[in-house]
Amino acid sequence: MLDTGHMLLTLASDAPAGAAPWWVMLIPALPMVGVVLCTLFAIMGVKSKLPAFATVGCLGLACVLAFAMLLGSDDAPGVVKAWQWFDISWGEGHGQTFSAIFGFYIDRLTILWMLFVTGLATLIGLYASEYMSHDQGQGYCRFFMAFNLFVFSMSCLVMGANMLMLYLGWEGVGLCSYLLIGYFYKKPSAVAAGKKAFIVNRIGDLGLALGVYLTFVHFGTIEYAELFASDQLQGYLTDAAHGHFEHIPAAAQMIPLLLMVGAFGKSAQLPLYVWLPDAMEGPTPVSALIHAATMVTAGVYLVARAYPLFQVSEYALPAVAWIGALTAFLAATIGMAQFDIKRIMAYSTVSQLGYMFAGLGVMTSIGAAAHVFTHAFFKALLFLCCGAVMHGFAGQLDLRKLSGVAKMKGWGIVGITMLIGCLNLVGFPVITSGYWSKDMILAEAFVRPSTGLVGWLLLITAGLTAYYTFRVFFRVFVGPVEYHPGEELHAHDDHAAGHGHSHDHGHAGYDHSHSPEPAHDSAHDEAHGHFHPHAPGWAINTVLVILAALTFVAIPLVALNHGGWVGEMVHGSTAHYEAAHAGGGSHGSVWLVGLDPHQVMYYISAVVGLAGIAVAWALHYRGRREAAHAPAAEAFKRVAGPLQRWAEHKWYVDELYDFLFRNPLWVLSQVFRYIDMLLVDGLVNTAGWLPSALGGRLRRGQHGLLQGYAGSMAGGLALFVVVVLLLVSRSA
Amino acid sequence: MLELAQSAFPQPMAGVTLAHYLVLSGAMFTLGLVGFITRRNLIIMFLCTELMFQAAGLALIAFSRYHLNLDGQTFVIFVLTVAAAEAAMALALVVLLFRRRESLSSEEWADLKG
Amino acid sequence: MLRVNEILSPILLYAACLIGAIGVALALPRRKPGIALIGGLVAIAGVGLGALALFLWAADAELLPSVFFYVFGLLALGSGLRMITHPRPVYSALYFILTIIASSGLYVILSAEFMAFALIIIYAGAIIITYLFVIMLATQAPTEDDEELLSTYDTEARDPLWSAAVGFVILAALTAVMFRGSDALPPVQASAGSHELLAQMPRKIERELRRSGAIRADEQVLTVDGVAQVDWDSRLVSLEGGNLAALPESFVTSNVEELGFNLLADHPMTIEIAGVILLMAMLGATVLARRQVDIEEAAKALQARRLSLREGASDA
């Protein structure tokens, strides 16, 4: 019972002693060098791929350093201080000195995160060097500048030694996300998506800021090393371990709830997930790096980093679990009915992030971290595959208009790697890393007595995931070769090239279960008759192959005994959580009597996943050929029609938000507008009108006549003299 | 009031005092001032300023005599200097203005009105 | 003996100011010259009242300088009044010359002889002549004394009543202050300062001594660093060779000498600045007056019509 507290005590007592080597500061410094270089290139008007290679060089070096950090790390966390950032004191007492260093806190969680952040950033930078090549010049430099800035901010976020550094990185990645989503700033939808992402994130950021503030007010410090070692927190943890939550002040219990809001905003959870699907307006490498692999896991990182804080609240972790599970389920149902493959991937990202939060919520931080780790690779892989398709087919992303891509010349690698990515996402048994990481979460969800329903939700979601993932694969990559290029034929000239995936999936009457037997529009064909999709080049293929290989490499890292290597990494950090106190004897007894869910879940989830794939195969591979008018499909369509329409419209969440928030706010703003117009402007105008009217009277005095002025002067003098005389005679 | 005046007044035996000159000077200055304000002819206006200079010069000389100090007289030389410079500039301006409007009326020039 | 003090409360002066103001206001040129004449008379009455007040105040004093003071003072004020009220600029200028002459008379009474002459030379001789030239350049002198032919800006004063009121309020206030207390002018006497000035002029002393026969032609005044050694209590001058010579009592510095020392010894910088000012004024006047003015055709026609009207009127 007590060992959680003791363990943390011993862990934390090491913390202040440790000092990380100085060169870890180079990891954030190198992307900053990249920022400076790209800015210089932009000023010099470089029109080659130089910025991309500079970026890849800097980030690759940072990646190497991250590996070095891994090799050189010992168990104890270390702090390296660059300089004193803030040191403000307004008293001697507790909580009256605000100090924060600009420095880095290195423990295993940090190393784990930095490894895949820098590694993926390097690979995706390489991919983008080819992907963005149509835009060489100013835009290219701008892209890679923001790319580097993102990696810098992410390093600050992950490596920061205190919550202020985390906040700096948090806002930095938000800014970069905004800049990169709105990269095609001439496209209104991209601009709107950028704004949406920024504004929705701000709601979360408010929560985070308040959380950080409350942490400072309550604990008197925001340095991780001091915070986690503080007796106060250790006392709370001991109370929590005994279940005495009533001994813990409400303020301390509020902190995790506020931090949670920030995490949900950044990691696209209910109810703040709406920005992420729209964020796919950005260039695909950005979607892959920021909006699938790294930035969106910042929320997971925050919860994992502040895990001790979360444990002191009775409701924080269950809330995280529930919201994660609900998000996973909801996003999966929406993803089932979308037609835009990139958007499907976006919803799958939301869904998988839900898994991670659920994992954190059911206290398997190892499972969550493992899923973050594997998900980063396979989701980046999936996005890059989609990006390759989009790049090659002039922005076409509608799965009804593409078919048999894998059979085309030069697309084999894309097809195979896409298959690998899909299998990982589904969690295909044994041979995929996604299988191992997901099962850890699922099993733990069934173990916890309070969150049984969460487990069921996640299990259903796993089936749905399998269905929508292979829906994409069967539609786009196999089957007869058919394609309709997207709207951007002149992909290499147009600024907004390759990204015109329009939001046309909303148009009515196009039923996805209906066989999309290519309805040949003759005019359409004629116009695009000479279109040839261009296959991806060496850079894209290399990256795809490396990523696919990495998904396999990740298997032993997560699959071995109790989370494997990743488990070890998490074990040595603040995110570690001893499951021992969570109610004795709960192991295995909840769901299957006599069977440990940890063992059984491997089989169950495998079955569910395979069933999902089978349904997808039936409906979208076999069914596409012959069953256009099959009665079964018709019946299914009748039943699923309204449901599917709802899902296709994303459960009308955007509309609901419009109704609940935007419209009332609009009405309120109108009210204020009229108040402003009539009252405030009225006052201001009166204030302006009065002097004007007065001046209108007074200006007659300014008649321009020399003698008038002289007369006024003389009159003034006379008045003055008389007054002085009277005063003198009075006083005399 | 009357007592105050009596005590404040010097004895009548004093002859021509400084105050006599100052009153005279003030009267001359007033005449110049009134003339400057009332006459519309630019040349007369400048003549009136000369009258005011005269009044100032008279007061300076009287003070110089009163204090038995020559600085006052020296200062009158500067007054003369300024008066001469002013006359030169002013008359050049008057000639210029007259060429433009064919009139010496000061009211012709009211372009700065608000 | 007349108790003039009781009469001579400032009320008399205020009355003089009031009458003077009314007179000036009436005397200023206007459409009906008859009133101006009355105004002139009233104004002179006011001035006379003021003068009477001043005279009564100092009635029993030694009369001669006072008489000249009153004569010149009245002359200055009268001609000043006429100057500001005369509708013809030429006459105004001439009356101003009269004012200046009266002023220089006052300067002489105040024992500022040099300034009196300088005033006449500079003002009457130079400045007013310039004014007269400009007046002749800028106005058409009518052949007869026909007031109808004068421009309205000469024949109509602007707000005479208010202006006179303002001006004389200032005057009344100032005179009220002045009459609070003032002493008779002290007698001119040799001061220590003038002795020093004399000592600085050994050649002048020598010349004076020779003229009065106090020293021989071959004797010289002893100088130390260019300054004569004079014992002012006994008025004895040290000569070279150890002899002493007595200075005549009447030997004092003149006004011009003192002024010269004051000007050049005490204010050398200011006189340079005055020179620069004058130079600038000369250049400025030249530059300004040389500027060619382009008059539009319409303005030229208007000008021509005006001139012809005027000539036609004078012909008629």
Tab-separated table of C-alpha atoms in Angstrom, chain A residues 149-348:
chain	number	residue	atom	x	y	z
A	149	LEU	CA	10.668	25.850	-34.995
A	150	PHE	CA	8.188	23.113	-34.278
A	151	VAL	CA	10.929	20.666	-33.336
A	152	PHE	CA	12.523	23.315	-31.142
A	153	SER	CA	9.231	23.995	-29.387
A	154	MET	CA	8.557	20.308	-29.003
A	155	SER	CA	11.977	19.831	-27.428
A	156	CYS	CA	11.254	22.622	-24.985
A	157	LEU	CA	7.916	21.045	-24.216
A	158	VAL	CA	9.292	17.580	-23.632
A	159	MET	CA	12.678	18.400	-22.140
A	160	GLY	CA	11.739	21.505	-20.173
A	161	ALA	CA	12.779	21.466	-16.547
A	162	ASN	CA	9.660	23.146	-15.295
A	163	MET	CA	6.079	23.837	-16.204
A	164	LEU	CA	6.948	27.214	-17.636
A	165	MET	CA	9.273	25.628	-20.183
A	166	LEU	CA	6.488	23.187	-20.913
A	167	TYR	CA	4.121	26.064	-21.408
A	168	LEU	CA	6.606	27.809	-23.687
A	169	GLY	CA	6.904	24.719	-25.830
A	170	TRP	CA	3.180	24.166	-25.635
A	171	GLU	CA	2.432	27.580	-27.081
A	172	GLY	CA	5.320	27.213	-29.519
A	173	VAL	CA	3.989	24.012	-31.024
A	174	GLY	CA	0.536	25.585	-31.151
A	175	LEU	CA	1.950	28.488	-33.093
A	176	CYS	CA	3.844	26.238	-35.490
A	177	SER	CA	0.775	24.121	-35.956
A	178	TYR	CA	-1.182	27.236	-36.828
A	179	LEU	CA	1.506	28.424	-39.219
A	180	LEU	CA	1.748	25.078	-40.962
A	181	ILE	CA	-1.965	24.373	-41.207
A	182	GLY	CA	-2.342	27.769	-42.793
A	183	TYR	CA	0.681	27.159	-44.987
A	184	PHE	CA	-1.460	27.530	-48.127
A	185	TYR	CA	-2.653	30.837	-46.865
A	186	LYS	CA	-4.323	31.722	-50.134
A	187	LYS	CA	-6.831	28.966	-49.613
A	188	PRO	CA	-9.726	30.118	-47.415
A	189	SER	CA	-10.371	26.658	-46.019
A	190	ALA	CA	-6.747	26.350	-44.889
A	191	VAL	CA	-6.898	29.734	-43.206
A	192	ALA	CA	-10.152	28.811	-41.492
A	193	ALA	CA	-8.696	25.505	-40.353
A	194	GLY	CA	-5.630	27.255	-38.957
A	195	LYS	CA	-7.789	29.661	-37.034
A	196	LYS	CA	-9.998	26.886	-35.766
A	197	ALA	CA	-7.018	24.904	-34.521
A	198	PHE	CA	-5.567	27.964	-32.836
A	199	ILE	CA	-8.768	29.035	-31.145
A	200	VAL	CA	-9.773	25.590	-29.957
A	201	ASN	CA	-6.270	25.110	-28.614
A	202	ARG	CA	-6.534	28.354	-26.722
A	203	ILE	CA	-9.391	26.968	-24.683
A	204	GLY	CA	-7.162	24.108	-23.644
A	205	ASP	CA	-4.230	26.439	-23.101
A	206	LEU	CA	-6.308	28.442	-20.652
A	207	GLY	CA	-6.781	25.270	-18.627
A	208	LEU	CA	-3.082	24.537	-18.762
A	209	ALA	CA	-2.131	28.058	-17.759
A	210	LEU	CA	-4.509	27.959	-14.817
A	211	GLY	CA	-3.181	24.556	-13.875
A	212	VAL	CA	0.407	25.801	-13.899
A	213	TYR	CA	-0.620	28.829	-11.913
A	214	LEU	CA	-2.471	26.769	-9.365
A	215	THR	CA	0.491	24.434	-9.094
A	216	PHE	CA	2.697	27.375	-8.249
A	217	VAL	CA	0.221	28.820	-5.799
A	218	HIS	CA	-0.299	25.517	-4.081
A	219	PHE	CA	3.126	23.939	-4.132
A	220	GLY	CA	5.230	27.087	-4.400
A	221	THR	CA	7.348	25.790	-7.242
A	222	ILE	CA	6.977	24.655	-10.783
A	223	GLU	CA	10.349	22.980	-11.162
A	224	TYR	CA	9.746	19.305	-11.739
A	225	ALA	CA	12.683	18.267	-9.642
A	226	GLU	CA	11.502	20.245	-6.631
A	227	LEU	CA	7.824	19.668	-7.219
A	228	PHE	CA	7.958	15.876	-7.328
A	229	ALA	CA	10.323	15.772	-4.390
A	230	SER	CA	8.262	18.089	-2.221
A	231	ASP	CA	7.056	16.652	1.063
A	232	GLN	CA	3.679	18.158	0.427
A	233	LEU	CA	3.114	16.127	-2.712
A	234	GLN	CA	4.522	13.003	-1.145
A	235	GLY	CA	2.106	13.448	1.731
A	236	TYR	CA	-0.809	13.753	-0.648
A	237	LEU	CA	0.331	10.664	-2.511
A	238	THR	CA	0.432	8.677	0.687
A	239	ASP	CA	-3.088	9.870	1.471
A	240	ALA	CA	-4.251	8.947	-2.002
A	241	ALA	CA	-2.651	5.536	-1.741
A	242	HIS	CA	-4.708	4.908	1.355
A	243	GLY	CA	-7.806	6.241	-0.332
A	244	HIS	CA	-8.024	9.239	1.999
A	245	PHE	CA	-8.841	11.730	-0.697
A	246	GLU	CA	-10.749	13.869	1.795
A	247	HIS	CA	-7.427	14.799	3.414
A	248	ILE	CA	-6.173	16.380	0.236
A	249	PRO	CA	-7.108	20.026	-0.306
A	250	ALA	CA	-9.541	20.761	-3.090
A	251	ALA	CA	-7.026	23.056	-4.759
A	252	ALA	CA	-4.550	20.241	-5.192
A	253	GLN	CA	-7.301	18.085	-6.619
A	254	MET	CA	-8.209	20.871	-9.038
A	255	ILE	CA	-4.728	21.003	-10.562
A	256	PRO	CA	-4.949	17.768	-12.569
A	257	LEU	CA	-8.414	18.654	-13.812
A	258	LEU	CA	-7.104	21.941	-15.180
A	259	LEU	CA	-4.031	20.343	-16.694
A	260	MET	CA	-6.369	17.773	-18.213
A	261	VAL	CA	-8.236	20.499	-20.078
A	262	GLY	CA	-4.947	21.611	-21.601
A	263	ALA	CA	-4.061	18.072	-22.532
A	264	PHE	CA	-7.421	17.491	-24.160
A	265	GLY	CA	-7.096	20.636	-26.221
A	266	LYS	CA	-3.666	19.784	-27.540
A	267	SER	CA	-4.353	16.070	-27.986
A	268	ALA	CA	-7.738	16.518	-29.622
A	269	GLN	CA	-10.001	14.799	-27.124
A	270	LEU	CA	-13.663	15.373	-26.483
A	271	PRO	CA	-14.924	18.013	-26.552
A	272	LEU	CA	-11.989	19.845	-28.110
A	273	TYR	CA	-11.123	17.381	-30.860
A	274	VAL	CA	-12.846	19.286	-33.666
A	275	TRP	CA	-9.747	21.101	-34.813
A	276	LEU	CA	-7.680	18.056	-35.688
A	277	PRO	CA	-9.619	16.759	-38.730
A	278	ASP	CA	-9.638	20.260	-40.205
A	279	ALA	CA	-5.923	20.546	-39.553
A	280	MET	CA	-5.417	18.178	-42.470
A	281	GLU	CA	-5.546	21.280	-44.649
A	282	GLY	CA	-1.849	21.597	-44.005
A	283	PRO	CA	0.779	19.869	-46.141
A	284	THR	CA	0.818	16.126	-45.536
A	285	PRO	CA	4.268	15.949	-43.905
A	286	VAL	CA	2.943	18.396	-41.382
A	287	SER	CA	-0.101	16.263	-40.814
A	288	ALA	CA	2.147	13.297	-40.336
A	289	LEU	CA	4.616	14.925	-38.010
A	290	ILE	CA	2.587	17.373	-36.011
A	291	HIS	CA	-0.976	16.234	-36.187
A	292	ALA	CA	-0.408	12.515	-35.978
A	293	ALA	CA	2.913	11.558	-34.489
A	294	THR	CA	4.313	14.161	-32.142
A	295	MET	CA	2.483	17.294	-31.200
A	296	VAL	CA	-0.811	15.638	-30.441
A	297	THR	CA	0.956	13.356	-28.023
A	298	ALA	CA	1.954	16.404	-25.996
A	299	GLY	CA	-1.231	15.997	-23.990
A	300	VAL	CA	-0.330	12.388	-23.247
A	301	TYR	CA	3.124	13.549	-22.264
A	302	LEU	CA	1.676	16.182	-19.965
A	303	VAL	CA	-0.492	13.663	-18.163
A	304	ALA	CA	2.371	11.176	-17.959
A	305	ARG	CA	4.802	13.808	-16.714
A	306	ALA	CA	2.368	15.094	-14.133
A	307	TYR	CA	1.210	11.620	-13.197
A	308	PRO	CA	1.899	12.097	-9.488
A	309	LEU	CA	-0.269	15.205	-9.589
A	310	PHE	CA	-3.029	13.261	-11.267
A	311	GLN	CA	-2.932	10.589	-8.639
A	312	VAL	CA	-3.805	12.981	-5.861
A	313	SER	CA	-7.197	13.655	-7.392
A	314	GLU	CA	-9.985	11.206	-6.951
A	315	TYR	CA	-11.651	11.987	-10.240
A	316	ALA	CA	-8.895	13.036	-12.589
A	317	LEU	CA	-7.754	9.656	-13.844
A	318	PRO	CA	-11.242	8.141	-14.227
A	319	ALA	CA	-12.246	11.266	-16.107
A	320	VAL	CA	-9.237	10.871	-18.357
A	321	ALA	CA	-10.143	7.244	-18.960
A	322	TRP	CA	-13.759	7.954	-19.781
A	323	ILE	CA	-13.106	10.856	-22.053
A	324	GLY	CA	-10.382	8.936	-23.816
A	325	ALA	CA	-12.634	5.952	-24.405
A	326	LEU	CA	-15.568	8.055	-25.571
A	327	THR	CA	-13.326	9.994	-27.924
A	328	ALA	CA	-11.871	6.808	-29.294
A	329	PHE	CA	-15.323	5.412	-29.973
A	330	LEU	CA	-16.847	8.569	-31.410
A	331	ALA	CA	-13.913	9.318	-33.684
A	332	ALA	CA	-13.950	5.743	-34.949
A	333	THR	CA	-17.628	5.914	-35.873
A	334	ILE	CA	-17.025	9.196	-37.724
A	335	GLY	CA	-14.004	7.754	-39.444
A	336	MET	CA	-16.102	4.890	-40.758
A	337	ALA	CA	-18.238	7.154	-42.855
A	338	GLN	CA	-15.713	9.580	-44.308
A	339	PHE	CA	-14.505	9.450	-47.899
A	340	ASP	CA	-11.422	11.576	-47.685
A	341	ILE	CA	-8.600	9.204	-46.825
A	342	LYS	CA	-6.548	11.821	-45.065
A	343	ARG	CA	-9.526	12.782	-42.997
A	344	ILE	CA	-10.120	9.159	-42.099
A	345	MET	CA	-6.558	9.046	-40.889
A	346	ALA	CA	-7.182	12.196	-38.885
A	347	TYR	CA	-10.150	10.633	-37.143
A	348	SER	CA	-8.167	7.507	-36.543
